[in-house]
Each structure stands twice: as C-alpha cells, then as structure tokens.
Short mmCIF file of C-alpha atoms in Angstrom, two decimals:
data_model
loop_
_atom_site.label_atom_id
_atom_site.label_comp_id
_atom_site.label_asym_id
_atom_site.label_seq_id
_atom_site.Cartn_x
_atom_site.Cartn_y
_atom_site.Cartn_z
CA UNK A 264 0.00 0.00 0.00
CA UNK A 265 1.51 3.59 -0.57
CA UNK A 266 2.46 5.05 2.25
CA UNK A 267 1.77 9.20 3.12
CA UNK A 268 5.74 10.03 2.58
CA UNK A 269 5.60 8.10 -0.98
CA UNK A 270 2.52 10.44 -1.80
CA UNK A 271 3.87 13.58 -0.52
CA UNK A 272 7.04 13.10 -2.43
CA UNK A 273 5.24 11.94 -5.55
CA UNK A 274 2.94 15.22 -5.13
CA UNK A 275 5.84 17.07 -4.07
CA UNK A 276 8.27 16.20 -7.15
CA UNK A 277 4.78 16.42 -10.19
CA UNK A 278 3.99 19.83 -8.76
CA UNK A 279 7.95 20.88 -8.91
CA UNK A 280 8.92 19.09 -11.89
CA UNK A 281 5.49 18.39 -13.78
CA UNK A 282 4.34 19.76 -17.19
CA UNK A 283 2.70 23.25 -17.07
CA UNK A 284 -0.80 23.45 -18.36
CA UNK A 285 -1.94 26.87 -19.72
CA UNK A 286 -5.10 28.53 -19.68
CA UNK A 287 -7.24 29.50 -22.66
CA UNK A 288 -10.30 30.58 -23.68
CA UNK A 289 -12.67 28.65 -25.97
CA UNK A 290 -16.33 28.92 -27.07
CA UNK A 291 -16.51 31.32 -23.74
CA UNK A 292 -15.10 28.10 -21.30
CA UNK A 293 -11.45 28.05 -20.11
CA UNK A 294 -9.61 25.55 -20.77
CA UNK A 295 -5.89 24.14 -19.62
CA UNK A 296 -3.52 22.35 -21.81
CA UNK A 297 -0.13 20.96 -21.75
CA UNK A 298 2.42 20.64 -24.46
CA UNK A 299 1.57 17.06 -24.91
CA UNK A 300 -1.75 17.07 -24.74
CA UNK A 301 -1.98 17.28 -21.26
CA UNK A 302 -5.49 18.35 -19.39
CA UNK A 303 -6.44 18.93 -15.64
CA UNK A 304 -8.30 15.92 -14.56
CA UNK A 305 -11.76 15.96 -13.24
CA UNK A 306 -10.78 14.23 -9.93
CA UNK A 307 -9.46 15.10 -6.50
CA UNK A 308 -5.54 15.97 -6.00
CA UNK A 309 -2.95 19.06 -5.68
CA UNK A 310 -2.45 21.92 -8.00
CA UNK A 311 0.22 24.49 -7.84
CA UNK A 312 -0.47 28.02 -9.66
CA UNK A 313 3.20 28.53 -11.37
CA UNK A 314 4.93 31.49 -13.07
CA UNK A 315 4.99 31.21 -17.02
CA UNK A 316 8.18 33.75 -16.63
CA UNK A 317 9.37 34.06 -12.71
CA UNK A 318 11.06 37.54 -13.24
CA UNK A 319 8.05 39.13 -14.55
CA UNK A 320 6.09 37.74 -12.20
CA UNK A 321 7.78 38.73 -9.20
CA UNK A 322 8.29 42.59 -10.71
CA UNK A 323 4.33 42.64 -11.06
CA UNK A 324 3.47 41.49 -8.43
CA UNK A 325 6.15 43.06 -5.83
CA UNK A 326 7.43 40.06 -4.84
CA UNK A 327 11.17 39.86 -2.73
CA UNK A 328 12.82 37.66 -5.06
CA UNK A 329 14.19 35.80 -1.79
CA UNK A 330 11.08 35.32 -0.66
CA UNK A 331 9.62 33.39 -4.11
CA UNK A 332 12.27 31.14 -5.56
CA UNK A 333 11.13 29.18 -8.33
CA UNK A 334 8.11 29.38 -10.31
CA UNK A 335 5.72 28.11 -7.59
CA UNK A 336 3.47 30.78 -6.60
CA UNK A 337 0.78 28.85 -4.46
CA UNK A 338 -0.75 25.32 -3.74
CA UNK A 339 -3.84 24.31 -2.86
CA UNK A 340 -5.97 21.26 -3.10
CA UNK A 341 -9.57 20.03 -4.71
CA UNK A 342 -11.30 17.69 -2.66
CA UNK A 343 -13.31 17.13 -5.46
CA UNK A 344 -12.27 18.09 -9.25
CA UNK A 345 -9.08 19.79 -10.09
CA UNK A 346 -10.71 20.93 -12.98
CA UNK A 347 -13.62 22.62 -12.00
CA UNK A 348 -11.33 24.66 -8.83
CA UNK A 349 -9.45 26.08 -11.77
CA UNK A 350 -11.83 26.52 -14.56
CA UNK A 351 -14.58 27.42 -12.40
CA UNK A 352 -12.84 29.06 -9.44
CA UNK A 353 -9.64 30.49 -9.68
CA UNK A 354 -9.63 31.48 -13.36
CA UNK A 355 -13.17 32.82 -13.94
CA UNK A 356 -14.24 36.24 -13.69
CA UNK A 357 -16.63 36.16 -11.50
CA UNK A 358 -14.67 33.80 -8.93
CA UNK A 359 -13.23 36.46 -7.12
CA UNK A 360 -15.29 36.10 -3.55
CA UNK A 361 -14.77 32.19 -3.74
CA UNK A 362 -11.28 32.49 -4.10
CA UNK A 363 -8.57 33.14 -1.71
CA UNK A 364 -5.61 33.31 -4.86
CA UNK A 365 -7.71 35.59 -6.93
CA UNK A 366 -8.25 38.01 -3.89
CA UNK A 367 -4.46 38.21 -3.32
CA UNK A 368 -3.97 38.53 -6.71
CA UNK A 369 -6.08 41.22 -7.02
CA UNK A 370 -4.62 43.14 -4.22
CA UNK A 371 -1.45 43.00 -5.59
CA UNK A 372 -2.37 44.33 -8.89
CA UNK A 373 -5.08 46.93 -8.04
CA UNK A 374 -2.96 50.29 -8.89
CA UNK A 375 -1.04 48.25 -11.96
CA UNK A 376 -4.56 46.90 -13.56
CA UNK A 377 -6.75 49.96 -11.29
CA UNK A 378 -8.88 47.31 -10.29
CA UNK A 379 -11.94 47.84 -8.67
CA UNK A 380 -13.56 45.93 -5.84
CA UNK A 381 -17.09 45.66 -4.79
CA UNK A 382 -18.69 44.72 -1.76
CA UNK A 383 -19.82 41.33 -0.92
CA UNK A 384 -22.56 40.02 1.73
CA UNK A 385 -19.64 38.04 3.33
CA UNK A 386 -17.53 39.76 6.01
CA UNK A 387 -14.03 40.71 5.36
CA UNK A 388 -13.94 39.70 1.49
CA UNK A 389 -14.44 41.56 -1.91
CA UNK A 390 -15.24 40.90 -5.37
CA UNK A 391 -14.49 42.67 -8.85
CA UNK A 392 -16.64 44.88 -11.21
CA UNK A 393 -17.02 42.37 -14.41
CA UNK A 394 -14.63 44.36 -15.86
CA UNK A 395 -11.95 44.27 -13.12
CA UNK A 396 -12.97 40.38 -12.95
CA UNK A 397 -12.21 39.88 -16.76
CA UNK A 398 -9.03 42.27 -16.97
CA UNK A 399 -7.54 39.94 -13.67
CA UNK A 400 -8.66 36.80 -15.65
CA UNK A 401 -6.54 37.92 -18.40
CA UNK A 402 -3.41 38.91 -16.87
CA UNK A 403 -3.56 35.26 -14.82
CA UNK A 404 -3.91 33.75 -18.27
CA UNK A 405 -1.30 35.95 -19.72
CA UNK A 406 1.56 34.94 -16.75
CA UNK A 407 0.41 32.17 -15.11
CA UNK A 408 -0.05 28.29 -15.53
CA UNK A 409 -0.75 25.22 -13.86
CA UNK A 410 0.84 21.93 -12.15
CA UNK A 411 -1.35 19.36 -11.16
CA UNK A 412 -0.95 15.72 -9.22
CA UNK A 413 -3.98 13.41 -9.35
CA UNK A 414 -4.86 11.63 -6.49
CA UNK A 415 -4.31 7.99 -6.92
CA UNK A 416 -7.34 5.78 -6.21
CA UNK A 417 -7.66 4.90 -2.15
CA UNK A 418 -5.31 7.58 -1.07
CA UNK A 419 -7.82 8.73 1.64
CA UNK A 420 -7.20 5.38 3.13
CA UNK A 421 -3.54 6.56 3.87
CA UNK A 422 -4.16 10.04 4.92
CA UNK A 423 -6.40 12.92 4.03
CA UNK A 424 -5.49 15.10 1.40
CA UNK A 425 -4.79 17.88 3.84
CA UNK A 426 -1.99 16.20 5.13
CA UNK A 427 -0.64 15.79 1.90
CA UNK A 428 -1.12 19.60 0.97
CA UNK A 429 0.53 21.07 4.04
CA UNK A 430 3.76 18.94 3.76
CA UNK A 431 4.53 19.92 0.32
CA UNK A 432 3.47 23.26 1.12
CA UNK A 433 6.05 23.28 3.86
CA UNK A 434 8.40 21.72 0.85
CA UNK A 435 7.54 24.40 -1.79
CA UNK A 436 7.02 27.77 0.95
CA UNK A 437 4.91 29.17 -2.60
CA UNK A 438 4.96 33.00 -1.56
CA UNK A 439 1.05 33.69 -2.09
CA UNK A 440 0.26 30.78 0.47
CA UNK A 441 -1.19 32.57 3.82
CA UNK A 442 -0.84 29.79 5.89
CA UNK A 443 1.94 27.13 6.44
CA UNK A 444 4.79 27.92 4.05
CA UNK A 445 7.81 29.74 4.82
CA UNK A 446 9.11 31.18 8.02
CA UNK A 447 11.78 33.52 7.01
CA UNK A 448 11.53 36.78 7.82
CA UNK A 449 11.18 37.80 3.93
CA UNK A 450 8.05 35.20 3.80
CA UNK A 451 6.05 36.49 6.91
CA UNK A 452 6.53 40.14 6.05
CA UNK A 453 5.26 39.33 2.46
CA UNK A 454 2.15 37.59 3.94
CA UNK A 455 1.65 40.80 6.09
CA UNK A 456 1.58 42.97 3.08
CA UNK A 457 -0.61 40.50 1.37
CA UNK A 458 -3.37 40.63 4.47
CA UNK A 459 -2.73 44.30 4.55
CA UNK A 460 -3.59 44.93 1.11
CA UNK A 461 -6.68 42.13 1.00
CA UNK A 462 -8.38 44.17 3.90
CA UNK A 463 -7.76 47.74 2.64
CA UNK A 464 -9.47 46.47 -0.94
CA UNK A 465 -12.35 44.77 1.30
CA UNK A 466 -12.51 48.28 3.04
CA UNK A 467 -12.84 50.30 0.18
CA UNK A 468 -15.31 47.75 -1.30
CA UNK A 469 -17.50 48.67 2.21
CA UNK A 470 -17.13 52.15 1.60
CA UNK A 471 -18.31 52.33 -1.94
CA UNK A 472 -21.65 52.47 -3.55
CA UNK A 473 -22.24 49.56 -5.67
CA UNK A 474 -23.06 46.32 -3.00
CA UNK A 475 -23.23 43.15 -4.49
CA UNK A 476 -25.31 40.51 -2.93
CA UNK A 477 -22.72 37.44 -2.58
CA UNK A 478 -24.11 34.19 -4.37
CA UNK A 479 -24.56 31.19 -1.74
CA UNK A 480 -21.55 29.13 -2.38
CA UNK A 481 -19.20 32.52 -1.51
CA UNK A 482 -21.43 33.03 1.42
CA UNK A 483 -21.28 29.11 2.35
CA UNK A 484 -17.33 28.67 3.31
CA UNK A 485 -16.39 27.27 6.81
CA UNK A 486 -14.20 30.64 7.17
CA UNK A 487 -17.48 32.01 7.55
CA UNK A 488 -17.74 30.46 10.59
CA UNK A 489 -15.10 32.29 11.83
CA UNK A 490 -15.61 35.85 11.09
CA UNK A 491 -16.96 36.67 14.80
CA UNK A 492 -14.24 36.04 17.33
CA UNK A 493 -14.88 34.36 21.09
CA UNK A 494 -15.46 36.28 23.79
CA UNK A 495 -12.93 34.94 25.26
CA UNK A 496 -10.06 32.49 23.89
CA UNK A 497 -8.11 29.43 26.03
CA UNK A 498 -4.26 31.12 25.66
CA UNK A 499 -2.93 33.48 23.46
CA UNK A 500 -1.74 30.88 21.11
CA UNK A 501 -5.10 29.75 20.86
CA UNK A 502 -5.52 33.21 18.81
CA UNK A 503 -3.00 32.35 15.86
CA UNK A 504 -4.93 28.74 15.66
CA UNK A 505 -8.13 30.95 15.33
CA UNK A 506 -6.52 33.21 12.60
CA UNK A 507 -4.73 30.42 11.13
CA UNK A 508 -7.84 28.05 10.38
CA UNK A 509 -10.32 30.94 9.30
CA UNK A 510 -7.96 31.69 6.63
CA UNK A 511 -6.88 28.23 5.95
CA UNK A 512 -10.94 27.26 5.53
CA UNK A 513 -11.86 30.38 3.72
CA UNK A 514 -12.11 28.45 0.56
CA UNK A 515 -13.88 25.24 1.91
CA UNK A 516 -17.17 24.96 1.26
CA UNK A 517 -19.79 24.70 4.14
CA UNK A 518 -20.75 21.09 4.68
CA UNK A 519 -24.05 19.87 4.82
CA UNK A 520 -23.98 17.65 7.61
CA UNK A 521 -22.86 18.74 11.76
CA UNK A 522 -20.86 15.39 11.18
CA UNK A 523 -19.10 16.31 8.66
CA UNK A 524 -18.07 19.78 9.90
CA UNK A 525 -17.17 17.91 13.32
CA UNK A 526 -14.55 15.79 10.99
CA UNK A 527 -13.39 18.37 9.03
CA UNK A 528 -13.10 20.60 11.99
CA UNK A 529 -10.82 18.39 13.90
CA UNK A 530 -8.64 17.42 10.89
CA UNK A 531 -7.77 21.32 10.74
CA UNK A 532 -6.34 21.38 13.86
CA UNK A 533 -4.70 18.18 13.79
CA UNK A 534 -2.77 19.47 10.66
CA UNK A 535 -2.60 22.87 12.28
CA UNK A 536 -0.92 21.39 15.40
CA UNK A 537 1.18 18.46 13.88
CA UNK A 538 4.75 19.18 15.44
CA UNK A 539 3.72 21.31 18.40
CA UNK A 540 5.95 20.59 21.10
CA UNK A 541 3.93 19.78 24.46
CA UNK A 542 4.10 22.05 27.41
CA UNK A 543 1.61 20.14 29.93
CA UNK A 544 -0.81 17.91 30.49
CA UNK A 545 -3.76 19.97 28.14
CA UNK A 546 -1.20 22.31 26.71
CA UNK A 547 0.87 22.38 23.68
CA UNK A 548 3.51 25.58 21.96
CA UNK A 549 3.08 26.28 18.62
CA UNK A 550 5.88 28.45 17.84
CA UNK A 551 4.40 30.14 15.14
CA UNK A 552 1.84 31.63 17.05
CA UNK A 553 4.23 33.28 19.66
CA UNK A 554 3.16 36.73 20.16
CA UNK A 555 4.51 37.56 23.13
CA UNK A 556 3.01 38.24 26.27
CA UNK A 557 2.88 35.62 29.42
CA UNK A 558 0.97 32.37 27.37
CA UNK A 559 3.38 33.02 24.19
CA UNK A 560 2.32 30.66 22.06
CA UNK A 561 1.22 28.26 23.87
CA UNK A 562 -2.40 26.46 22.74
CA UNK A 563 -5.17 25.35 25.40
CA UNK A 564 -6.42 22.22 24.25
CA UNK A 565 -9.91 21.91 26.31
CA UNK A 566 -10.51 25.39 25.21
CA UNK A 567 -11.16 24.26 21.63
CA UNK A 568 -13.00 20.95 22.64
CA UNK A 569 -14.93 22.21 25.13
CA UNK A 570 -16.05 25.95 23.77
CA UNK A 571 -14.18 26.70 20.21
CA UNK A 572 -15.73 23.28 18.49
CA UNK A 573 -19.16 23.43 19.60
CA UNK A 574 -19.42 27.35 19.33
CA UNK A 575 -18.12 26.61 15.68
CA UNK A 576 -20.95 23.62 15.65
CA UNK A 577 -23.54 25.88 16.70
CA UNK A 578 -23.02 28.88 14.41
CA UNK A 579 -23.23 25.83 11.47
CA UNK A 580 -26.55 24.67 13.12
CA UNK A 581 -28.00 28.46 12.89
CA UNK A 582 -26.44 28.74 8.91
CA UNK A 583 -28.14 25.33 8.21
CA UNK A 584 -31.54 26.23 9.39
CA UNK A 585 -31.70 29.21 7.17
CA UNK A 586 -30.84 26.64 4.43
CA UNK A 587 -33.93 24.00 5.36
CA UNK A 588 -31.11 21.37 6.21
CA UNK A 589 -32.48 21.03 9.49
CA UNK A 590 -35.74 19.29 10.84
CA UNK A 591 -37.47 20.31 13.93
CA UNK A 592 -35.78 17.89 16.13
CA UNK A 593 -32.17 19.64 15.40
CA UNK A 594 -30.61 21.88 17.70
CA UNK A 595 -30.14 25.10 16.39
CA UNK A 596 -27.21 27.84 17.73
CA UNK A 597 -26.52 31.27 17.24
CA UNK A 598 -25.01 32.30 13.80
#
C-alpha cells in the first residue's frame, strides 16, 4: 500500500517538476492544456499556480525575489475536481469572492490593472466589477499556468489530502500561500503585506456604492464560521490557531452535515498542530503563534474541545436552518 511520505514526495516532485498546463479561452469556457496534450483531470488531488516567466512575475506582483524562488506561486488542493477549482474558481471572472488566490492577486495588482472591488454580503472579502474580474482573468492567463498531481485511487485510506497539501506546502514555501509555508523573515513580512492589502481592498469595497449581494456558495465557506471572534479564547496561542484556520478554511465549502463539519473541523487542527511541542498535560507551543506576552504561544487544548468546536458547531446549526437542512428535532445555535 503507498504510504503518506511516498505520496507527498510523488505530489511534491509532479507539482515541482510536472508539465505546465496553460489557460485559454474557448467557445466562452477556459480551458488548460499541456504541451503534450496534457489536461487537468476531473478528480481530487494538488495543483500548484506557477509562473509562465518568474522575473516578470515577481516585478508585477512586488514580490522579494528571496522570498519566491522558483516558479511556484501557491498550492492548494480540490477535494473534489481539479478541474472545475481552476476553470470554475480560480480562473473565472466572477470567482473572485470564492477564491482566496484571486483576492491576493487582485490586491497586488489593483494600482497596476486599477482594479476595482465591490462589496460582498460576506464579512471581510471583496469581489471585482465584471470588468476588473475579466481584466484579472486575463493577466492570470497571460503569466500564469498550472501543475497538477492526481490523487491515486484509495489515497484517503492513507491520509487525508490535507496532510498531503501542508507537507509539500512546507516543501515548496509558494509565496502567495497565507498559511503554512515559509518562516523567514522575507516570507512572513510578504504575507503581512498580502493581508494588509486584502483588507484595505475589502474596506474600500464597504465604503463604496455599488453592494453586491454574494451568491450562496461565496457566502457558504467554513471561514465564515469564523468571522466573529470568542469572547474569550483558552491562551494566546489559541488566537493564531483561530486566525490560522479561518484563513486556511476560507475556501472550503460549508458542509451539509454537523458530522461532517465535526470531521473536518478536527482534521484542521490536527494538521494545524502536527509538530507542536507539548508544554503540559492539556497544553501544547506552537511556535508560530508566539506573540509575546505571558501564554506566548502556547495552545489550550480543552478550550477548543470544550467551547471553540461546539461554538463553531452551533453557528453551522444556525447557517443550516436558514438553508432548510435542518428538521425540527435539530438543535439550532446562534449564527
């Protein structure tokens, strides 16, 4: 049976090493194709969004060439079809407020492309005017391709493909990743000015005049779950976790089932916390999330079993009432 370091190295080495699949539009679709024929597949696996020409990359988008060796720009996952993330997601105009690349993107280009944001329904995000939407669409085509490793059949036997995406993160350190990735000084003050300039566009989406209502799937992402803090958190470390899995699920969509969350919740911070070095009995340091201050970065485990999970549980239960996926009998929280 493959084991999780054979498919982390296998994903590791196609999305380093693999053929680079370019975007195109045809008949009004976009398409990706290799030099050899080569297609995204309609299945679950990795992706890395790659540099067509690294230098002109990194001089449009501002990047510190230490800070983005390589063509690798970011990697992400599809749980469910490679093809339709890219196609329908990340390269489509109107994708914007579903994804998290696009939004960085766009920040990074407003004053070179004067792109202009507009207000969704969903807290601290943004989309594009269709023209801004189009004109980013075309500059992604016009300097950027994509890798892509298929899943092989079973491989959620072995481990989830979470696992596999944060380890060859962690390989890779792509500079537009906002969580996991590199830990040089070059790579967190990068994703500082990458959250700094994602919340200024979201702020001057709020403050202008045209308000788009946000469709339900960019409503409908666990991130959402996030976007009201606690009252009160376990340690201070416990703060970074929060940050870091809002903005690691920003992109995932909401499931439909309290079970399902429940899993998905708890693989987060598995994945979030694989490595942390123990402090105590219900304590663990995530270094990471050191902020100073007496708790440092130190995580309270009962915190998030006890309060963070079922508040998190709770504000699903409220979102799936409003969405008739709840009978009578279901308890329903505060959203």
């Amino acid at each position: 049976m493959t084991t999780k370091a054979g498919l982390i190295a296998a994903a590791s080495d196609t999305l380093h090493t693999g053929p680079r699949l370019f975007a195109s539009l045809e008949a009004g679709a976009t398409v990706f194709g290799g030099p050899d024929g080569e297609v995204v597949p309609d299945s679950p696996g990795l992706y890395a969004v790659v540099a067509q020409d690294p230098n002109v990359v990194q001089t449009e988008l501002r990047l510190d060439a230490s800070a983005s060796a390589g063509d690798v720009l970011y990697i992400g996952k599809a749980e469910d079809s490679l093809r339709k993330r890219q196609a329908g997601k990340h390269f489509a105009d109107g994708g914007t407020a579903r994804s998290t690349l696009r939004r960085t993107l766009a920040a990074l280009l407003v004053d070179r492309l004067d792109l202009k944001p507009l207000a969704v329904a969903s807290a601290g995000r943004f989309t594009l005017t269709p023209e801004s939407g189009e004109q980013l669409t075309i500059w992604m085509r016009r300097h950027l391709a994509v890798r892509v490793w298929q899943a092989p059949a079973g491989f959620a036997e072995v481990t989830p493909l979470g696992g596999i995406e944060k380890s060859v993160i962690d390989t890779h350190t792509p500079p537009l990743n906002l969580t996991y990735g590199g830990t040089s000084p070059e790579a967190q003050l990068l994703r500082q000015r990458i959250r700094k300039a994602r919340t200024a566009m979201a702020e001057q989406a709020k403050r202008g005049v045209d308000v788009v209502q946000a469709d339900s799937s960019a409503c409908a992402t666990v991130g959402d779950l996030f976007r009201r803090r606690p009252r009160q958190y376990g340690l201070r470390g416990s703060i970074g976790l929060w940050e870091e899995l809002a903005e690691r699920l920003d992109d995932t969509p909401m499931p439909t089932s309290e079970y399902e969350l429940g899993r998905l919740l708890h693989d987060a911070l598995e994945r979030s916390l694989e490595g942390a070095e123990p402090y105590d009995e219900d304590k663990v340091n995530v270094e990471r999330f050191n902020r100073g201050g007496m708790s440092q970065g130190l995580v309270h485990l009962p915190w998030w079993e006890d309060q963070a999970i079922p508040l998190l549980l709770d504000r699903w239960g409220a979102w799936a009432d409003t969405q008739g996926l709840l009978g009578p009998e279901d308890f329903i929280g505060s959203w």
